[in-house]
Amino acid sequence: MSESSIKIENVVASTKLAEEFDLIVIESEFEGAEYNKQKFPGLVYRVTDPKAAFLVFTSGKVVCTGAKNVADVHTVIGNMAKKLNGIGIKTLENPQITVQNIVASADLHTILNLNAIAIGLGLENIEYEPEQFPGLVYRIDVPKVVVLIFSSGKLVVTGGKSPEDCERGVEVVRQQLDNMGLL
């Protein structure tokens, strides 16, 4: 396998940065922060370099989305904690960061016959309704990921908790299709 057959598109992670947050204070201090309690219970704050977005909740919980790798998640959450400290909001030391979901893409560089794949993979793990959605949805148990397979040979892997989960998901598909002589 090439050292990386996948491209990470999005990493979603969560952490707890404080016991509670006053979102109105944060909104007034952070340029571009958006908080509208009627529309959504959290504050939305976007950062660049590295690019990510935060959902910040009164509970002190924070969800980080849009990062392109796990290292960037740690960087932007660290930066966020420093920025909060900078406006006088104390944050928890060494917050535990949990990756909730990684979305990645890959390309098998070949045209695929999704009807043949649907039959070959067996109906218990797949959904394929071309009238509704052009991709075949393949649920894998180990690693626990969902792979969208498109006739163009492109794949989208979602549900991984690590880049390795996504890599393994692609490998499982590659192996299965190879075994069926469909690659």
Short mmCIF file of C-alpha atoms in Angstrom, two decimals:
data_model
loop_
_atom_site.label_atom_id
_atom_site.label_comp_id
_atom_site.label_asym_id
_atom_site.label_seq_id
_atom_site.Cartn_x
_atom_site.Cartn_y
_atom_site.Cartn_z
CA MET A 1 0.00 0.00 0.00
CA SER A 2 1.29 3.50 -0.80
CA GLU A 3 2.18 5.43 2.34
CA SER A 4 -1.12 7.29 2.10
CA SER A 5 -3.92 6.35 -0.24
CA ILE A 6 -6.34 8.74 1.44
CA LYS A 7 -6.81 12.49 1.63
CA ILE A 8 -8.35 13.72 4.87
CA GLU A 9 -11.16 16.17 4.12
CA ASN A 10 -12.45 16.88 7.63
CA VAL A 11 -11.66 16.00 11.25
CA VAL A 12 -14.35 16.50 13.91
CA ALA A 13 -13.18 16.46 17.52
CA SER A 14 -14.58 17.46 20.89
CA THR A 15 -13.17 18.55 24.21
CA LYS A 16 -14.13 20.30 27.43
CA LEU A 17 -12.20 23.54 27.92
CA ALA A 18 -13.96 24.89 31.04
CA GLU A 19 -16.69 24.13 33.57
CA GLU A 20 -18.86 26.73 31.84
CA PHE A 21 -18.69 29.55 29.32
CA ASP A 22 -20.51 32.87 29.09
CA LEU A 23 -21.10 32.87 25.34
CA ILE A 24 -22.21 36.51 25.29
CA VAL A 25 -18.82 37.58 26.69
CA ILE A 26 -16.96 35.41 24.18
CA GLU A 27 -19.08 36.74 21.30
CA SER A 28 -18.32 40.34 22.31
CA GLU A 29 -14.55 39.68 22.56
CA PHE A 30 -13.90 37.32 19.62
CA GLU A 31 -14.06 39.07 16.25
CA GLY A 32 -16.43 37.23 13.90
CA ALA A 33 -17.95 34.99 16.60
CA GLU A 34 -21.66 34.33 16.04
CA TYR A 35 -24.09 33.53 18.83
CA ASN A 36 -27.85 33.47 18.32
CA LYS A 37 -29.48 31.37 21.04
CA GLN A 38 -32.82 31.27 19.17
CA LYS A 39 -31.17 29.64 16.13
CA PHE A 40 -28.54 27.41 17.77
CA PRO A 41 -27.50 26.80 21.42
CA GLY A 42 -23.78 27.25 20.71
CA LEU A 43 -21.44 30.00 19.61
CA VAL A 44 -19.82 29.57 16.19
CA TYR A 45 -16.26 30.79 15.77
CA ARG A 46 -14.07 30.29 12.69
CA VAL A 47 -10.28 30.44 12.61
CA THR A 48 -7.72 30.41 9.82
CA ASP A 49 -4.19 29.05 9.79
CA PRO A 50 -4.88 26.25 10.38
CA LYS A 51 -8.46 26.53 9.14
CA ALA A 52 -11.19 25.20 11.45
CA ALA A 53 -14.50 26.13 13.02
CA PHE A 54 -15.60 25.84 16.63
CA LEU A 55 -18.97 25.27 18.22
CA VAL A 56 -18.67 26.53 21.79
CA PHE A 57 -21.33 25.63 24.37
CA THR A 58 -22.25 27.09 27.79
CA SER A 59 -21.34 23.67 29.31
CA GLY A 60 -17.66 24.38 28.56
CA LYS A 61 -17.70 21.80 25.78
CA VAL A 62 -16.21 22.65 22.40
CA VAL A 63 -16.56 20.88 19.05
CA CYS A 64 -13.88 21.55 16.46
CA THR A 65 -14.65 20.82 12.81
CA GLY A 66 -13.08 21.49 9.42
CA ALA A 67 -9.47 20.65 10.29
CA LYS A 68 -7.56 18.66 7.66
CA ASN A 69 -5.54 16.55 10.12
CA VAL A 70 -5.46 15.51 13.77
CA ALA A 71 -2.36 17.61 14.57
CA ASP A 72 -4.19 20.76 13.40
CA VAL A 73 -7.08 19.92 15.77
CA HIS A 74 -4.66 19.95 18.72
CA THR A 75 -3.07 23.20 17.46
CA VAL A 76 -6.35 25.12 17.01
CA ILE A 77 -7.81 23.90 20.32
CA GLY A 78 -4.59 24.99 22.07
CA ASN A 79 -4.82 28.39 20.33
CA MET A 80 -8.48 28.67 21.35
CA ALA A 81 -7.61 28.00 25.02
CA LYS A 82 -4.88 30.69 24.88
CA LYS A 83 -7.29 33.16 23.29
CA LEU A 84 -9.91 32.47 26.00
CA ASN A 85 -7.24 32.91 28.69
CA GLY A 86 -6.31 36.19 26.97
CA ILE A 87 -9.80 37.60 27.63
CA GLY A 88 -9.71 36.45 31.26
CA ILE A 89 -11.54 33.11 30.88
CA LYS A 90 -9.69 30.30 32.67
CA THR A 91 -9.54 27.01 30.79
CA LEU A 92 -8.86 23.47 32.01
CA GLU A 93 -5.25 22.25 31.96
CA ASN A 94 -4.49 19.54 29.35
CA PRO A 95 -8.04 19.02 28.08
CA GLN A 96 -8.78 15.58 26.69
CA ILE A 97 -9.43 15.85 22.95
CA THR A 98 -11.53 13.11 21.35
CA VAL A 99 -11.69 12.60 17.59
CA GLN A 100 -15.36 11.88 16.81
CA ASN A 101 -15.23 11.46 13.05
CA ILE A 102 -12.81 11.67 10.15
CA VAL A 103 -13.97 12.06 6.56
CA ALA A 104 -11.45 11.10 3.90
CA SER A 105 -11.42 10.53 0.16
CA ALA A 106 -9.50 8.12 -2.03
CA ASP A 107 -9.34 7.17 -5.69
CA LEU A 108 -9.01 3.62 -7.05
CA HIS A 109 -8.21 5.09 -10.51
CA THR A 110 -10.56 2.80 -12.35
CA ILE A 111 -14.20 2.79 -13.49
CA LEU A 112 -16.33 0.55 -11.28
CA ASN A 113 -19.47 -1.47 -12.02
CA LEU A 114 -21.57 -0.72 -8.93
CA ASN A 115 -24.25 -3.29 -9.81
CA ALA A 116 -21.64 -6.06 -9.85
CA ILE A 117 -20.11 -4.73 -6.62
CA ALA A 118 -23.55 -4.63 -4.93
CA ILE A 119 -24.13 -8.28 -5.80
CA GLY A 120 -20.57 -9.30 -4.91
CA LEU A 121 -20.47 -7.60 -1.50
CA GLY A 122 -23.84 -9.05 -0.47
CA LEU A 123 -26.88 -7.07 0.50
CA GLU A 124 -26.48 -7.14 4.29
CA ASN A 125 -23.63 -4.58 4.38
CA ILE A 126 -24.58 -2.34 1.49
CA GLU A 127 -27.17 0.13 0.28
CA TYR A 128 -27.33 0.86 -3.41
CA GLU A 129 -30.27 2.76 -4.87
CA PRO A 130 -28.96 4.61 -7.92
CA GLU A 131 -32.25 6.49 -8.37
CA GLN A 132 -31.77 8.04 -4.91
CA PHE A 133 -27.99 8.38 -4.68
CA PRO A 134 -25.26 7.68 -7.27
CA GLY A 135 -22.94 5.95 -4.80
CA LEU A 136 -22.95 2.55 -3.17
CA VAL A 137 -22.95 2.74 0.64
CA TYR A 138 -20.77 0.01 2.17
CA ARG A 139 -20.76 -0.43 5.96
CA ILE A 140 -17.62 -2.12 7.26
CA ASP A 141 -17.45 -3.63 10.76
CA VAL A 142 -13.65 -3.60 11.24
CA PRO A 143 -12.63 -0.81 11.13
CA LYS A 144 -16.08 0.64 11.87
CA VAL A 145 -16.40 2.96 8.88
CA VAL A 146 -18.80 3.65 6.04
CA VAL A 147 -17.35 3.82 2.54
CA LEU A 148 -19.21 5.50 -0.30
CA ILE A 149 -18.14 3.88 -3.57
CA PHE A 150 -18.72 5.74 -6.85
CA SER A 151 -18.57 4.37 -10.39
CA SER A 152 -15.75 6.87 -11.12
CA GLY A 153 -13.54 4.85 -8.75
CA LYS A 154 -13.65 7.58 -6.13
CA LEU A 155 -14.32 6.65 -2.50
CA VAL A 156 -15.43 8.66 0.52
CA VAL A 157 -14.72 7.14 3.93
CA THR A 158 -16.56 8.42 6.98
CA GLY A 159 -16.91 7.42 10.62
CA GLY A 160 -13.21 6.74 11.23
CA LYS A 161 -11.76 7.72 14.60
CA SER A 162 -8.21 7.82 13.20
CA PRO A 163 -6.53 8.26 9.80
CA GLU A 164 -5.54 4.58 10.09
CA ASP A 165 -9.23 3.57 10.29
CA CYS A 166 -9.83 5.40 7.01
CA GLU A 167 -6.75 3.84 5.37
CA ARG A 168 -7.89 0.37 6.48
CA GLY A 169 -11.41 1.02 5.19
CA VAL A 170 -9.99 1.80 1.73
CA GLU A 171 -7.78 -1.31 1.92
CA VAL A 172 -10.81 -3.51 2.79
CA VAL A 173 -12.69 -2.18 -0.27
CA ARG A 174 -9.62 -2.59 -2.51
CA GLN A 175 -9.13 -6.17 -1.26
CA GLN A 176 -12.81 -7.13 -1.68
CA LEU A 177 -13.02 -5.71 -5.21
CA ASP A 178 -9.73 -7.36 -6.14
CA ASN A 179 -10.98 -10.73 -4.81
CA MET A 180 -14.11 -10.33 -6.97
CA GLY A 181 -11.99 -9.46 -10.01
CA LEU A 182 -13.66 -6.01 -10.23
CA LEU A 183 -10.54 -3.86 -9.96
#
